[in-house]
XYZ file of C-alpha atoms in Angstrom:
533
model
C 10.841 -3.115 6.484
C 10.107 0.081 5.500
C 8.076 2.784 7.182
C 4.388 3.811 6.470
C 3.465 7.404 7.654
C 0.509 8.880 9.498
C -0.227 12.142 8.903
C 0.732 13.511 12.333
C 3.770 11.478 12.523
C 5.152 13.384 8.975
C 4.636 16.517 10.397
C 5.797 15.965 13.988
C 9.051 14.599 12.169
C 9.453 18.273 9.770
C 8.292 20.592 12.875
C 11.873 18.621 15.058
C 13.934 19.583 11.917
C 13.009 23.083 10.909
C 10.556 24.500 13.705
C 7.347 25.616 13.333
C 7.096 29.700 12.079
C 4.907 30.929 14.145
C 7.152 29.258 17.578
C 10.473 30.757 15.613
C 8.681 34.291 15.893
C 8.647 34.317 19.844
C 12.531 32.977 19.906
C 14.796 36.053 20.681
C 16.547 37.700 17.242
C 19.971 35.261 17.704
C 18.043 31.845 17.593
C 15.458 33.290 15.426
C 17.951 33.899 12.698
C 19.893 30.714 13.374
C 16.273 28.396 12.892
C 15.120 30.763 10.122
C 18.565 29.685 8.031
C 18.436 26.286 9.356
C 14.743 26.565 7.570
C 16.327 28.165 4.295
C 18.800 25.138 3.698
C 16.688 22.666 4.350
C 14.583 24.108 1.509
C 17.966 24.464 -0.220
C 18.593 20.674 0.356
C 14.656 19.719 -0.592
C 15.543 21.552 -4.408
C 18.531 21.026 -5.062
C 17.198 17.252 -4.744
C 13.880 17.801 -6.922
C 16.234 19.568 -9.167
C 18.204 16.413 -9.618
C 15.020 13.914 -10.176
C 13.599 16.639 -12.706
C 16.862 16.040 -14.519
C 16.662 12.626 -14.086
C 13.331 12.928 -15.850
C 14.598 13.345 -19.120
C 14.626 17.170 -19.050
C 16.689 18.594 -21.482
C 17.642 22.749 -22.443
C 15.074 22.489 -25.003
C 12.383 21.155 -22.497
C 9.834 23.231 -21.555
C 9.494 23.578 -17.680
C 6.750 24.905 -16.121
C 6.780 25.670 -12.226
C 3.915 26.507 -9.854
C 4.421 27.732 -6.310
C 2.307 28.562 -3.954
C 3.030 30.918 -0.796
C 4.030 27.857 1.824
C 6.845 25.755 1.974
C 6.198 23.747 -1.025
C 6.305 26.930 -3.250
C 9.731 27.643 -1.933
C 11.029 23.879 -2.345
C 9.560 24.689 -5.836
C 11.292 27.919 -6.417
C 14.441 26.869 -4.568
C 14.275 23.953 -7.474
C 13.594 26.128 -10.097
C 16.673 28.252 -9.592
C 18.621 24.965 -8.991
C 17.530 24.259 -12.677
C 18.466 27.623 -14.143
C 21.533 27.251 -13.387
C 22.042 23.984 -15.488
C 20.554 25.428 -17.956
C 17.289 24.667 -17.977
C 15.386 27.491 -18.228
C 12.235 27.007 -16.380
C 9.527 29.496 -15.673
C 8.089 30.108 -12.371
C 4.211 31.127 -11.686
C 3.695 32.138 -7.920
C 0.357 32.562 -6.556
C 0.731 35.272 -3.920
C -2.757 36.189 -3.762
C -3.485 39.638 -2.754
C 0.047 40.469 -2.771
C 1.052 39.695 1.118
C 0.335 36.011 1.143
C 4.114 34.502 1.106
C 5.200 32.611 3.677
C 9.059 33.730 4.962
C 10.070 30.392 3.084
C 8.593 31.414 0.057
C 9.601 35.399 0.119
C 13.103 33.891 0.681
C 13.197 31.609 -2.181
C 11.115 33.558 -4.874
C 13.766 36.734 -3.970
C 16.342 33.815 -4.660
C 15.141 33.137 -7.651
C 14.693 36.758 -9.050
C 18.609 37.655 -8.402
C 20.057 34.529 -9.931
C 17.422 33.911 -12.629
C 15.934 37.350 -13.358
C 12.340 38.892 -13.308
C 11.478 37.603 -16.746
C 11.185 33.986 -16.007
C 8.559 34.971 -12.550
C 4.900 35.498 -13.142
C 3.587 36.491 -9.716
C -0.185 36.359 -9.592
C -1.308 39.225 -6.791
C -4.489 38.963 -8.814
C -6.179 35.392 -10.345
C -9.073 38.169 -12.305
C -9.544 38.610 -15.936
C -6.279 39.881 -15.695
C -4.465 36.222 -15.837
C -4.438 33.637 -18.258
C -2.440 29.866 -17.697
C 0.591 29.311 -19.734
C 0.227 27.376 -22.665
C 1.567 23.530 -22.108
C 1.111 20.543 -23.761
C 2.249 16.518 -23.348
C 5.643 17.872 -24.170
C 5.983 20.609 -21.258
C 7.116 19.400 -17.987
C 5.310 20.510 -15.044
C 6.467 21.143 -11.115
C 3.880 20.831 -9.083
C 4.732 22.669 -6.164
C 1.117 24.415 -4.884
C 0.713 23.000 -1.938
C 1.935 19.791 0.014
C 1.341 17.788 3.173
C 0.605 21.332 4.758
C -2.379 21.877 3.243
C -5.273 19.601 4.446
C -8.756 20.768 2.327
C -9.588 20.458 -0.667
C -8.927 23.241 -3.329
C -11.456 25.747 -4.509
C -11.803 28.291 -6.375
C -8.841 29.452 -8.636
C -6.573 26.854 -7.538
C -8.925 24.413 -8.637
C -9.076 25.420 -12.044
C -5.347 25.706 -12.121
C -5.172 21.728 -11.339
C -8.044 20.994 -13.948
C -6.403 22.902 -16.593
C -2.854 21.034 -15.934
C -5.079 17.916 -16.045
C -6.743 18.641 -18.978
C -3.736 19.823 -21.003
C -1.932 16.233 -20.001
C 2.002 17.243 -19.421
C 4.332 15.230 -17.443
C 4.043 16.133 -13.695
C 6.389 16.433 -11.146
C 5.075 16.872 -7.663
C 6.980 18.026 -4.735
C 5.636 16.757 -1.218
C 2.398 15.449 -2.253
C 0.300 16.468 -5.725
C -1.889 19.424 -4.701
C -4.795 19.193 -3.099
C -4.047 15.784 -2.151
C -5.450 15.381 1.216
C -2.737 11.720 3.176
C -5.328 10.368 5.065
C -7.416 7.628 4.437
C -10.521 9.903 3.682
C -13.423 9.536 0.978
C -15.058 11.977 -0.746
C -12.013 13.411 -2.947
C -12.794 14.347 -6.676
C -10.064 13.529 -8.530
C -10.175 15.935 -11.362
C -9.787 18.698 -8.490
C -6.293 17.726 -7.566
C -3.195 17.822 -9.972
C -2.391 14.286 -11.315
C 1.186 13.572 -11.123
C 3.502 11.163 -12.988
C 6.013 11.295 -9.971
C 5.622 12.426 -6.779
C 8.949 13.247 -4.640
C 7.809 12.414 -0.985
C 9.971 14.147 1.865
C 9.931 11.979 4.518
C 7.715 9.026 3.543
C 4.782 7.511 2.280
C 1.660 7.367 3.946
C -1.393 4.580 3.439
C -3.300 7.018 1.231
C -0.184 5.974 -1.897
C -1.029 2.951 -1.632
C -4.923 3.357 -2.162
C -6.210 1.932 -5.796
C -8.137 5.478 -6.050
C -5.101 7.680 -5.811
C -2.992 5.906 -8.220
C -3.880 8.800 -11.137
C -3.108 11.360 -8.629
C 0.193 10.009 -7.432
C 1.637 7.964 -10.717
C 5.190 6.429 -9.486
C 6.502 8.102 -6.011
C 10.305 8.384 -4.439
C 10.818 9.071 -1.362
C 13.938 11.988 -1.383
C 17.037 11.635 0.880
C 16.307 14.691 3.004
C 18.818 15.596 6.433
C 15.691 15.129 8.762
C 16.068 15.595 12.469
C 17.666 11.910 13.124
C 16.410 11.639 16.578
C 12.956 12.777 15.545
C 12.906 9.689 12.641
C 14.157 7.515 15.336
C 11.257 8.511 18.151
C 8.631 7.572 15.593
C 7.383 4.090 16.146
C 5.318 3.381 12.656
C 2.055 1.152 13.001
C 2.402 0.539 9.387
C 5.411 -0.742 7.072
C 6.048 -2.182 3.921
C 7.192 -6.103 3.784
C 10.066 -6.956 2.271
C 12.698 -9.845 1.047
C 14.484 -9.136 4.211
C 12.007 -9.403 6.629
C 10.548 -12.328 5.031
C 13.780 -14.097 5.269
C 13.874 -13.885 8.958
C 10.401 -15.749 9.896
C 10.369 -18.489 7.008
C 10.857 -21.728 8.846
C 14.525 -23.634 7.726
C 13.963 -27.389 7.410
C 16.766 -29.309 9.227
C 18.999 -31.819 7.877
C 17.665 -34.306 9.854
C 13.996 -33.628 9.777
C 10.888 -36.164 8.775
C 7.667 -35.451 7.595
C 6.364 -35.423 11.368
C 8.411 -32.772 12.224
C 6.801 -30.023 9.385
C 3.671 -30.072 10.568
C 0.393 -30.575 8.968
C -2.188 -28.603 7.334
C -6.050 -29.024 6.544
C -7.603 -28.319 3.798
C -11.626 -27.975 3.786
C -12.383 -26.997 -0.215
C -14.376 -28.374 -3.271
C -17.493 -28.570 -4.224
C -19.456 -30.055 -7.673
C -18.594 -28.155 -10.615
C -15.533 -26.379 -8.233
C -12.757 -28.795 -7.306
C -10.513 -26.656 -9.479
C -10.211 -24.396 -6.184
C -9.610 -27.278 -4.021
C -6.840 -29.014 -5.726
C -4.942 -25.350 -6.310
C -5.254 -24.357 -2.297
C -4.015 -28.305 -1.731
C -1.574 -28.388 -4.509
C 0.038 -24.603 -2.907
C -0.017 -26.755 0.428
C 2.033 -29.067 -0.442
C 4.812 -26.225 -1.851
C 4.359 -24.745 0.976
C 7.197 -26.965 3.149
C 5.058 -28.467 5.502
C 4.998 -32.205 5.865
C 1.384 -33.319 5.288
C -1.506 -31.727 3.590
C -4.839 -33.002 4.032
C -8.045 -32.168 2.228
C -11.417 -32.747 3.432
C -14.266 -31.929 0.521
C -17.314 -34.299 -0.759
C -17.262 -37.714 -2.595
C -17.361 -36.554 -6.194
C -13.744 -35.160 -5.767
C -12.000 -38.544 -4.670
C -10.494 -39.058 -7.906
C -9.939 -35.587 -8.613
C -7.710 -34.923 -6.121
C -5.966 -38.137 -6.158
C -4.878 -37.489 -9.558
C -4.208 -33.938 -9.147
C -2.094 -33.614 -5.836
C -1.024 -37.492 -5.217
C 0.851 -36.132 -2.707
C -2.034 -34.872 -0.375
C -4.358 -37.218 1.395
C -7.892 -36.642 0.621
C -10.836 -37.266 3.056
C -14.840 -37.102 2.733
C -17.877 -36.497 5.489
C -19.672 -38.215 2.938
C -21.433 -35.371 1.129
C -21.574 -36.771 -2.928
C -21.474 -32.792 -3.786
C -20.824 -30.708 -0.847
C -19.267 -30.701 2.407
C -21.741 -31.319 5.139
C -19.577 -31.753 8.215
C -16.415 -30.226 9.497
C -13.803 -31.611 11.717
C -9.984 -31.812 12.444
C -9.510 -35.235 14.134
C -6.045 -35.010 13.993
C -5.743 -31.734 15.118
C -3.794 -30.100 12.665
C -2.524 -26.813 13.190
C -2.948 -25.178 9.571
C -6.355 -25.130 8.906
C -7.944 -23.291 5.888
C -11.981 -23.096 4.637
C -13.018 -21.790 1.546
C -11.753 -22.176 -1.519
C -14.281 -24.026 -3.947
C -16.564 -24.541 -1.038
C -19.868 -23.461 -2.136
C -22.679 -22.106 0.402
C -25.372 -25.172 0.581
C -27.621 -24.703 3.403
C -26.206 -27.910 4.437
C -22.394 -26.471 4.327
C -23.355 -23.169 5.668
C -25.031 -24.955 8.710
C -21.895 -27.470 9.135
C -19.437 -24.672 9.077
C -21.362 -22.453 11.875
C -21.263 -25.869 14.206
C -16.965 -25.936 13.224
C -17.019 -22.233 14.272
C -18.381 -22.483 17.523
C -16.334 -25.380 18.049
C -13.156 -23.752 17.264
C -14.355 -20.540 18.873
C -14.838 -22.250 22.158
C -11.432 -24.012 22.337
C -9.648 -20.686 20.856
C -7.740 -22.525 17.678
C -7.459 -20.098 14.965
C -8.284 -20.855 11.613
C -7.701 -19.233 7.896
C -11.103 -18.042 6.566
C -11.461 -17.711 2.386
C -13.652 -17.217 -0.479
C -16.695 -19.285 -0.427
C -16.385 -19.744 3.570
C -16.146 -15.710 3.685
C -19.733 -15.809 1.352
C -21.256 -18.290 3.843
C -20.669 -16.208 6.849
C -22.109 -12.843 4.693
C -25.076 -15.156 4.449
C -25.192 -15.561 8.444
C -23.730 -12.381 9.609
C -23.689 -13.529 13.026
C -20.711 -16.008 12.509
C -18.726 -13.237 12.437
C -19.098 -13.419 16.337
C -17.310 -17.043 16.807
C -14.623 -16.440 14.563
C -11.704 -17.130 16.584
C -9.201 -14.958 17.592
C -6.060 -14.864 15.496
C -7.753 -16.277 12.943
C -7.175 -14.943 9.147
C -9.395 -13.882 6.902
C -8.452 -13.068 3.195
C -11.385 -11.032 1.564
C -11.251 -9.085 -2.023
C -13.398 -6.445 -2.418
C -16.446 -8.204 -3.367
C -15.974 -10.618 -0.430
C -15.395 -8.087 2.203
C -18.145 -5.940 1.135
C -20.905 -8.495 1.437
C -19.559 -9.554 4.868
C -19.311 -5.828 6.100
C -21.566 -3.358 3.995
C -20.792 -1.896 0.381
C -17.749 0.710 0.705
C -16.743 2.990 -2.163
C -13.295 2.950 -1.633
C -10.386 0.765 -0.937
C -9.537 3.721 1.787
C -13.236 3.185 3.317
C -12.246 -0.960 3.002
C -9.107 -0.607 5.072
C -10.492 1.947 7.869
C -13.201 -0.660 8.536
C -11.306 -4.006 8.444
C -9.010 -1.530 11.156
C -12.183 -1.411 13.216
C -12.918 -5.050 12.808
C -9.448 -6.502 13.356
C -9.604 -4.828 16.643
C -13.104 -5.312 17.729
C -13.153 -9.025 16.776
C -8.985 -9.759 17.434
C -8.652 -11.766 14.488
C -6.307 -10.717 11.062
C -7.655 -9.108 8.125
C -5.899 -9.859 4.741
C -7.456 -7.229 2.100
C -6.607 -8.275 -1.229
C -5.672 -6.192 -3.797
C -2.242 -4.603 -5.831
C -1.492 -3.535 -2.297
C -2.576 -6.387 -0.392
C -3.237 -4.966 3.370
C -2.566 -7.495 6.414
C -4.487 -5.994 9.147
C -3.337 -7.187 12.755
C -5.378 -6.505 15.822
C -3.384 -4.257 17.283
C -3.778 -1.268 14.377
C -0.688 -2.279 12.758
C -0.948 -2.522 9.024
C 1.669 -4.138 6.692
C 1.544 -2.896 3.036
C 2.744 -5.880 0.626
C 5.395 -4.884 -1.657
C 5.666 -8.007 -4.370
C 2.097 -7.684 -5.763
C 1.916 -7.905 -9.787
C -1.226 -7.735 -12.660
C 0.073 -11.732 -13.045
C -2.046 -12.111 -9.788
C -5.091 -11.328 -11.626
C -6.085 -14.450 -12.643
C -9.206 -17.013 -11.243
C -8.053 -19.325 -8.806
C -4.927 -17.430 -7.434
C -6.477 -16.667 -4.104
C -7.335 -20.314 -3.864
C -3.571 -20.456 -3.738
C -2.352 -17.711 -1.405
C -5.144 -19.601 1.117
C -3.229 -23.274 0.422
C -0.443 -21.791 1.458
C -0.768 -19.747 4.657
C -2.207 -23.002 5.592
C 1.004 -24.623 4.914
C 3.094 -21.620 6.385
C 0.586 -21.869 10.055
C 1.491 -25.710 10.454
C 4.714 -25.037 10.522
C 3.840 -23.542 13.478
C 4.341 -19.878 12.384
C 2.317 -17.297 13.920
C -0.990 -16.167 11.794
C 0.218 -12.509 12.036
C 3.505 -13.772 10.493
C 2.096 -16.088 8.629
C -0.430 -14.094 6.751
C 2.604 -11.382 6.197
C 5.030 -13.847 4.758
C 1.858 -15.812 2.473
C 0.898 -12.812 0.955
C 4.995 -11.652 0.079
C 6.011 -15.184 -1.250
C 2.408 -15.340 -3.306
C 3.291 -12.081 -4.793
C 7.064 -13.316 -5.531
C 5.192 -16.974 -7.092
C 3.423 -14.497 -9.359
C 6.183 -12.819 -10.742
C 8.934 -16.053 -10.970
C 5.434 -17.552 -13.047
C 5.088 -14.173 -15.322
C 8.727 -14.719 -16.358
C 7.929 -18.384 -17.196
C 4.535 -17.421 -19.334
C 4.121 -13.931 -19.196
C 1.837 -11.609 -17.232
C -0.977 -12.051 -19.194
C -0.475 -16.096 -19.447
C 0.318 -16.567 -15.975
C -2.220 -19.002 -14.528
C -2.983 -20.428 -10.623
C -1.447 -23.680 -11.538
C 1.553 -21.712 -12.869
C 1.586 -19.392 -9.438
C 1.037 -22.925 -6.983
C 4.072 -24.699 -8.906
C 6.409 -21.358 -8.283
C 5.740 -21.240 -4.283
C 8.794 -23.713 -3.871
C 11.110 -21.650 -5.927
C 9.847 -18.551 -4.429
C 10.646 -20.095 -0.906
C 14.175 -20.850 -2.185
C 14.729 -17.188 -3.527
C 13.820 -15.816 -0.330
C 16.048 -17.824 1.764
C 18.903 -18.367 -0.805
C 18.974 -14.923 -2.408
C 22.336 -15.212 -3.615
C 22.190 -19.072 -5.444
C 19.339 -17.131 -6.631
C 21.012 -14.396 -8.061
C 18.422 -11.944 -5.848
């Protein structure tokens, strides 16, 4: 898995490699020189690397290349890449703001004197003065733009004249490289950011990592694709870092998934519990079963009223279907056979009769500390009776989407807002938080969040979350771990999705499509090479 950055953790990680300039000051002249050029070629290394993915880009002699420093460190990578480019032959023109005239950085003097002996004066337009005095270069969707204002260093929002630098680059629409982060940017999960007041990139070059912020629906103008660079950091610095957050992978997926033995029955797989359907919704119910029973556990069971009996008997023979005796509802909850996979939700519908059955299930389950998997209609019936939140048990999973979690836990504005409180919740209440979305967030109690990599616009489609909940059910009586569990659900839904979308396309993927691929998504997971993956 890969790592997801805090903040703190980025910059503790670039103050071990290149020191900080204001501790490099008090060092005595011999190890002030040495970290001040150990600063200068890591800024060499940073653009000569930019440099590369600019070319990379599509930039060609003809191109024209627009770059804007600013007086830190990301100004120099910027300058630094600029030269870089020069000398390629790409002649790209540099505007530095240096407001007031003594506002470089050492890192940026360095790089923008760099830049004037090897490239020459013409190509630099230093603005001492952002008056009546300066205008903004002409650009249009042709000119390629290097965002290099400010990075990860700079933690407020822009005013003033750098603001209208980013909406003018916004307005005027060119492609947009940023370096670091795209300026005024701010990488932690914060709300309150107006987006036309920070440069919208098409790629963003990251130095040491991503942090949850790239992953946010609400940045995705500002960041448009992002690549992390190969930069020399400090090794044992990246090595002392112990992320809370990381993105899944095929990998790490292959290690939990549970490998069925030659030799193994039906007994041995375990079995999962289904309680779904309702009149007018047993669509849900027999896509959460159907997923079940892909899943590779050994019996699936679902419990849901009378008018679905021959439903689900034609729909998923191979599941076992069971009533409380509710013609259109579910009245009553129980797990007589004490299955270990047990999912509520999808198709359920919120009767006063349901709502009141699943409270008295809760308890019950709260009380003898069996975790259970918590979706869609069961999610509305607790927002109904906020106070079932209390007996959820711990461990338990709960998959919201943005609608769901918001009526359970107050209206939010942001998917950043969404995540900080199902953080607070996780922890509070010790059970796991699965926030839906193109970046589906698995919350675990313990503040760690894993970012899911396989999500695709083929998930978009009614009924697919009935099948990511049929599933974890399968993958928890198997005896996995809920944490793991939830983690390796949400990675094989998103790889169902895609094996479907190749099948009927994105926009003709449907749940039945997604529920049939979970068995060859298992496969390509743990036979990646018959699989060609």
């Amino acid at each position: 898995m890969k790592n997801v950055y805090t903040p703190a953790e980025i910059e503790e990680i670039v103050d071990a490699t290149i020191g900080r300039l204001d501790e490099i000051e008090e060092l005595d002249e011999g190890r002030r020189e040495l970290m001040l050029d150990r600063r200068h070629s890591f800024v060499t290394s940073v653009g000569e690397q930019v440099a590369a993915e600019v070319l990379a880009f599509g930039v060609r002699p003809e191109t024209e290349v627009l770059v804007f420093a600013g007086d830190g460190i990301c100004g120099a990578y910027a300058m630094s890449a600029a030269r870089l480019l020069h000398s390629r032959g790409i002649k790209a023109g540099v505007i530095l703001f240096n407001i007031g005239g003594d506002m470089l950085s050492y890192d940026a003097l360095r790089a923008r004197d760099e830049f004037v002996e090897a490239c020459s004066e013409e190509y630099l337009e230093e603005v001492i003065n952002p008056g009546p005095g300066f205008t903004m270069p002409d650009m249009n969707r042709r000119t390629v733009v290097i965002d290099g204002i400010f990075g990860s260093e700079y933690r407020k929002p822009l005013k003033g004249g750098y603001q209208a630098v980013a909406r003018f680059i916004n307005e005027h629409s060119p492609k947009v490289i940023s370096i670091d982060l795209p300026s005024g940017m701010i990488t932690d999960l914060t709300v309150g950011m107006v987006n036309r007041n920070i440069v919208h990139a098409d790629l963003t070059l990251t130095l040491v990592g991503p942090t949850l912020a790239f992953f946010m629906p609400e940045n995705a103008e500002l960041i448009g694709r992002w690549k992390t660079l190969d930069v020399p950091f400090d090794a044992d610095a990246m090595a002392a870092v112990r992320c809370t957050s990381r993105i899944i992978d095929a990998r790490a997926v292959r290690t939990v998934l549970p490998v069925r033995q030659a030799y193994a029955s039906k007994a041995d797989l375990g079995e999962a519990l289904i309680f779904a359907g309702s009149y007018g919704m047993l669509g849900a119910a027999v896509l959460a079963t159907r997923a079940a029973t892909r899943s590779g556990c050994g019996k699936v069971t679902c419990h849901g009223p009378r008018c679905g009996f021959y439903v689900m008997q034609s729909a998923v023979p191979s599941a076992m279907y069971v009533t409380d005796g509710g013609d259109t509802a579910i009245h009553h909850f129980e797990n007589p056979r004490d299955c270990q996979g047990v999912a509520i939700g999808p198709g359920l519908g919120h009767t006063d009769e349901t709502v009141r059955g699943l409270e008295i299930f809760l308890k019950s389950c709260f009380a003898t500390g069996k975790p259970l998997i918590l979706d869609a209609d069961a999610l509305n019936c607790i927002s109904e009776r906020p106070s079932m939140i209390d007996f959820i048990p711990a461990r338990s999973i709960i998959t919201p989407h943005a609608g769901e979690f918001d009526r359970m836990f107050g209206p939010h504005i942001t998917q950043s807002q969404r995540l900080l409180k199902a953080l607070e919740i996780s922890a509070i209440h010790k059970f796991i938080v699965v926030l839906k979305g193109h970046y589906t967030f698995t919350v675990w109690p313990d503040g760690s969040v894993i970012v899911n990599s396989s999500g695709t616009e083929a998930l978009a489609t009614a009924g697919s979350g009935d099948v990511l909940t049929g599933l974890m059910a399968g993958l928890v009586a198997q005896k996995m771990m809920p944490e793991v569990a939830a983690v390796a659900a949400v990675y094989l839904h998103g790889v169902a999705g895609r094996i479907s979308a190749k099948i009927n396309g994105i926009a003709g993927t449907t749940a039945e499509d997604i529920a049939d691929a979970v068995g060859p998504a298992i496969d390509s997971i743990l036979n990646p090479r018959r699989q060609g993956a």
